[in-house]
Structures are given as C-alpha cells and as structure tokens.
mmCIF file with all atom_site columns, C-alpha atoms in Angstrom:
data_model
loop_
_atom_site.group_PDB
_atom_site.id
_atom_site.type_symbol
_atom_site.label_atom_id
_atom_site.label_alt_id
_atom_site.label_comp_id
_atom_site.label_asym_id
_atom_site.label_entity_id
_atom_site.label_seq_id
_atom_site.pdbx_PDB_ins_code
_atom_site.Cartn_x
_atom_site.Cartn_y
_atom_site.Cartn_z
_atom_site.occupancy
_atom_site.B_iso_or_equiv
_atom_site.pdbx_formal_charge
_atom_site.auth_seq_id
_atom_site.auth_comp_id
_atom_site.auth_asym_id
_atom_site.auth_atom_id
_atom_site.pdbx_PDB_model_num
ATOM 1  C CA . MET A 1 1  ? 119.745 34.643 74.888  1.00 88.00 ? 1  MET A CA 1
ATOM 2  C CA . SER A 1 2  ? 119.232 38.343 74.393  1.00 92.00 ? 2  SER A CA 1
ATOM 3  C CA . PRO A 1 3  ? 116.652 40.174 76.519  1.00 91.00 ? 3  PRO A CA 1
ATOM 4  C CA . ARG A 1 4  ? 114.686 41.010 73.387  1.00 92.00 ? 4  ARG A CA 1
ATOM 5  C CA . VAL A 1 5  ? 114.377 37.350 72.350  1.00 92.00 ? 5  VAL A CA 1
ATOM 6  C CA . ALA A 1 6  ? 113.534 36.370 75.932  1.00 90.00 ? 6  ALA A CA 1
ATOM 7  C CA . ASN A 1 7  ? 110.792 39.020 76.011  1.00 88.00 ? 7  ASN A CA 1
ATOM 8  C CA . LEU A 1 8  ? 109.342 37.780 72.703  1.00 86.00 ? 8  LEU A CA 1
ATOM 9  C CA . ILE A 1 9  ? 109.288 34.205 73.987  1.00 90.00 ? 9  ILE A CA 1
ATOM 10 C CA . ARG A 1 10 ? 107.671 35.317 77.250  1.00 86.00 ? 10 ARG A CA 1
ATOM 11 C CA . THR A 1 11 ? 105.004 37.309 75.397  1.00 82.00 ? 11 THR A CA 1
ATOM 12 C CA . ALA A 1 12 ? 104.275 34.383 73.083  1.00 82.00 ? 12 ALA A CA 1
ATOM 13 C CA . GLY A 1 13 ? 103.918 32.112 76.093  1.00 85.00 ? 13 GLY A CA 1
ATOM 14 C CA . LEU A 1 14 ? 101.612 34.511 77.920  1.00 83.00 ? 14 LEU A CA 1
ATOM 15 C CA . SER A 1 15 ? 99.388  34.833 74.846  1.00 81.00 ? 15 SER A CA 1
ATOM 16 C CA . THR A 1 16 ? 98.516  31.134 74.895  1.00 85.00 ? 16 THR A CA 1
ATOM 17 C CA . TYR A 1 17 ? 95.844  31.476 77.594  1.00 86.00 ? 17 TYR A CA 1
ATOM 18 C CA . PRO A 1 18 ? 93.823  34.209 75.843  1.00 84.00 ? 18 PRO A CA 1
ATOM 19 C CA . LEU A 1 19 ? 94.258  32.188 72.645  1.00 87.00 ? 19 LEU A CA 1
ATOM 20 C CA . TYR A 1 20 ? 92.934  29.095 74.413  1.00 89.00 ? 20 TYR A CA 1
ATOM 21 C CA . LEU A 1 21 ? 89.904  31.029 75.658  1.00 86.00 ? 21 LEU A CA 1
ATOM 22 C CA . ILE A 1 22 ? 88.860  32.516 72.316  1.00 87.00 ? 22 ILE A CA 1
ATOM 23 C CA . HIS A 1 23 ? 90.031  30.096 69.628  1.00 86.00 ? 23 HIS A CA 1
ATOM 24 C CA . ASP A 1 24 ? 87.201  27.601 69.872  1.00 89.00 ? 24 ASP A CA 1
ATOM 25 C CA . VAL A 1 25 ? 84.142  29.842 69.844  1.00 91.00 ? 25 VAL A CA 1
ATOM 26 C CA . VAL A 1 26 ? 85.458  32.893 67.992  1.00 92.00 ? 26 VAL A CA 1
ATOM 27 C CA . GLY A 1 27 ? 87.626  30.905 65.595  1.00 94.00 ? 27 GLY A CA 1
ATOM 28 C CA . ALA A 1 28 ? 84.920  28.395 64.691  1.00 95.00 ? 28 ALA A CA 1
ATOM 29 C CA . TYR A 1 29 ? 82.339  31.145 64.202  1.00 96.00 ? 29 TYR A CA 1
ATOM 30 C CA . MET A 1 30 ? 84.675  33.231 62.061  1.00 96.00 ? 30 MET A CA 1
ATOM 31 C CA . LEU A 1 31 ? 85.741  30.277 59.935  1.00 97.00 ? 31 LEU A CA 1
ATOM 32 C CA . ARG A 1 32 ? 82.125  29.265 59.355  1.00 97.00 ? 32 ARG A CA 1
ATOM 33 C CA . GLN A 1 33 ? 81.153  32.806 58.375  1.00 98.00 ? 33 GLN A CA 1
ATOM 34 C CA . LEU A 1 34 ? 84.056  33.251 55.963  1.00 98.00 ? 34 LEU A CA 1
ATOM 35 C CA . VAL A 1 35 ? 83.431  29.924 54.229  1.00 98.00 ? 35 VAL A CA 1
ATOM 36 C CA . SER A 1 36 ? 79.679  30.642 54.076  1.00 98.00 ? 36 SER A CA 1
ATOM 37 C CA . ALA A 1 37 ? 80.473  33.982 52.440  1.00 98.00 ? 37 ALA A CA 1
ATOM 38 C CA . GLY A 1 38 ? 82.241  32.081 49.656  1.00 97.00 ? 38 GLY A CA 1
ATOM 39 C CA . LEU A 1 39 ? 85.880  32.433 50.682  1.00 97.00 ? 39 LEU A CA 1
ATOM 40 C CA . ASN A 1 40 ? 88.147  29.502 49.826  1.00 98.00 ? 40 ASN A CA 1
ATOM 41 C CA . GLN A 1 41 ? 88.336  27.209 52.869  1.00 97.00 ? 41 GLN A CA 1
ATOM 42 C CA . TYR A 1 42 ? 92.133  27.384 53.102  1.00 98.00 ? 42 TYR A CA 1
ATOM 43 C CA . ILE A 1 43 ? 92.228  31.158 52.806  1.00 98.00 ? 43 ILE A CA 1
ATOM 44 C CA . ALA A 1 44 ? 89.434  31.330 55.389  1.00 98.00 ? 44 ALA A CA 1
ATOM 45 C CA . LEU A 1 45 ? 91.447  29.105 57.735  1.00 97.00 ? 45 LEU A CA 1
ATOM 46 C CA . VAL A 1 46 ? 94.624  31.192 57.427  1.00 98.00 ? 46 VAL A CA 1
ATOM 47 C CA . THR A 1 47 ? 92.634  34.416 57.832  1.00 97.00 ? 47 THR A CA 1
ATOM 48 C CA . THR A 1 48 ? 90.900  33.041 60.919  1.00 97.00 ? 48 THR A CA 1
ATOM 49 C CA . VAL A 1 49 ? 94.162  31.921 62.522  1.00 96.00 ? 49 VAL A CA 1
ATOM 50 C CA . VAL A 1 50 ? 95.800  35.311 61.923  1.00 96.00 ? 50 VAL A CA 1
ATOM 51 C CA . ILE A 1 51 ? 92.827  37.219 63.334  1.00 95.00 ? 51 ILE A CA 1
ATOM 52 C CA . VAL A 1 52 ? 92.400  34.964 66.388  1.00 94.00 ? 52 VAL A CA 1
ATOM 53 C CA . VAL A 1 53 ? 96.118  35.239 67.208  1.00 91.00 ? 53 VAL A CA 1
ATOM 54 C CA . ALA A 1 54 ? 95.951  39.035 66.769  1.00 91.00 ? 54 ALA A CA 1
ATOM 55 C CA . VAL A 1 55 ? 92.929  39.258 69.084  1.00 89.00 ? 55 VAL A CA 1
ATOM 56 C CA . SER A 1 56 ? 94.732  37.063 71.609  1.00 88.00 ? 56 SER A CA 1
ATOM 57 C CA . MET A 1 57 ? 97.814  39.291 71.543  1.00 87.00 ? 57 MET A CA 1
ATOM 58 C CA . THR A 1 58 ? 95.636  42.400 71.866  1.00 87.00 ? 58 THR A CA 1
ATOM 59 C CA . ALA A 1 59 ? 93.871  40.880 74.863  1.00 84.00 ? 59 ALA A CA 1
ATOM 60 C CA . LEU A 1 60 ? 97.233  40.103 76.424  1.00 82.00 ? 60 LEU A CA 1
ATOM 61 C CA . LEU A 1 61 ? 98.894  43.446 75.756  1.00 83.00 ? 61 LEU A CA 1
ATOM 62 C CA . VAL A 1 62 ? 95.928  45.742 76.426  1.00 84.00 ? 62 VAL A CA 1
ATOM 63 C CA . ALA A 1 63 ? 93.142  44.216 78.460  1.00 79.00 ? 63 ALA A CA 1
ATOM 64 C CA . GLU A 1 64 ? 95.051  41.728 80.599  1.00 76.00 ? 64 GLU A CA 1
ATOM 65 C CA . ASP A 1 65 ? 97.669  44.203 81.836  1.00 74.00 ? 65 ASP A CA 1
ATOM 66 C CA . ALA A 1 66 ? 95.008  46.788 82.697  1.00 80.00 ? 66 ALA A CA 1
ATOM 67 C CA . LEU A 1 67 ? 92.851  44.197 84.428  1.00 79.00 ? 67 LEU A CA 1
ATOM 68 C CA . ARG A 1 68 ? 95.809  42.742 86.317  1.00 78.00 ? 68 ARG A CA 1
ATOM 69 C CA . GLY A 1 69 ? 96.767  46.203 87.574  1.00 79.00 ? 69 GLY A CA 1
ATOM 70 C CA . TYR A 1 70 ? 93.219  47.043 88.617  1.00 82.00 ? 70 TYR A CA 1
ATOM 71 C CA . LEU A 1 71 ? 92.621  43.747 90.394  1.00 80.00 ? 71 LEU A CA 1
ATOM 72 C CA . GLY A 1 72 ? 96.056  43.824 91.978  1.00 78.00 ? 72 GLY A CA 1
ATOM 73 C CA . GLN A 1 73 ? 95.376  47.224 93.515  1.00 78.00 ? 73 GLN A CA 1
ATOM 74 C CA . ARG A 1 74 ? 91.925  46.215 94.758  1.00 77.00 ? 74 ARG A CA 1
ATOM 75 C CA . LEU A 1 75 ? 93.066  42.891 96.180  1.00 77.00 ? 75 LEU A CA 1
ATOM 76 C CA . TRP A 1 76 ? 96.190  44.372 97.757  1.00 73.00 ? 76 TRP A CA 1
ATOM 77 C CA . ARG A 1 77 ? 94.152  47.146 99.374  1.00 70.00 ? 77 ARG A CA 1
ATOM 78 C CA . LYS A 1 78 ? 91.633  44.654 100.843 1.00 61.00 ? 78 LYS A CA 1
ATOM 79 C CA . HIS A 1 79 ? 94.414  42.358 102.041 1.00 59.00 ? 79 HIS A CA 1
ATOM 80 C CA . LYS A 1 80 ? 96.303  45.274 103.573 1.00 61.00 ? 80 LYS A CA 1
ATOM 81 C CA . HIS A 1 81 ? 93.272  46.418 105.620 1.00 58.00 ? 81 HIS A CA 1
ATOM 82 C CA . ALA A 1 82 ? 92.220  42.918 106.712 1.00 55.00 ? 82 ALA A CA 1
#
C-alpha cells in the first residue's frame, strides 16, 4: 500500500470520533431544518451527510491537532516537573 493511500485511510479512521460526536445532534438538527424549509427529504439527507462529514474532517484536521499539541505540551510540562 502506498504511503498516500495509508495516510488517507488513517485520516478517514481518525475522523470517525469527531463524526460520532457531532452526527446525532448537529445532523438531526440540520436535517430537520432543511426539510422544514421545504427541501426534498432525500436531498436534505445527502446535504446533511456531506456537511456533517466536512465538519468532522475540519475538526480533525484543524481543531484536534491544535488541541492535541496544546494539551500535550501542558501535560508533558506538568509531568516533567512532578
């Protein structure tokens, strides 16, 4: 397996936790709002899935890496001085 494919698979796997956290509340709310606004239920479903996956990937690639780095530095510093 090429490194590029391995990286894509790893990223997809890592995105499942943020997806798990947001899909229920955000996805259900978004789907309800789109259908209430008159959008076809199937188009609303596809739109919701695409947006929730995009938000999940953004959380993984932006927020999670920054948070992991910040917490890692803080925890390592406290552990080092203990």
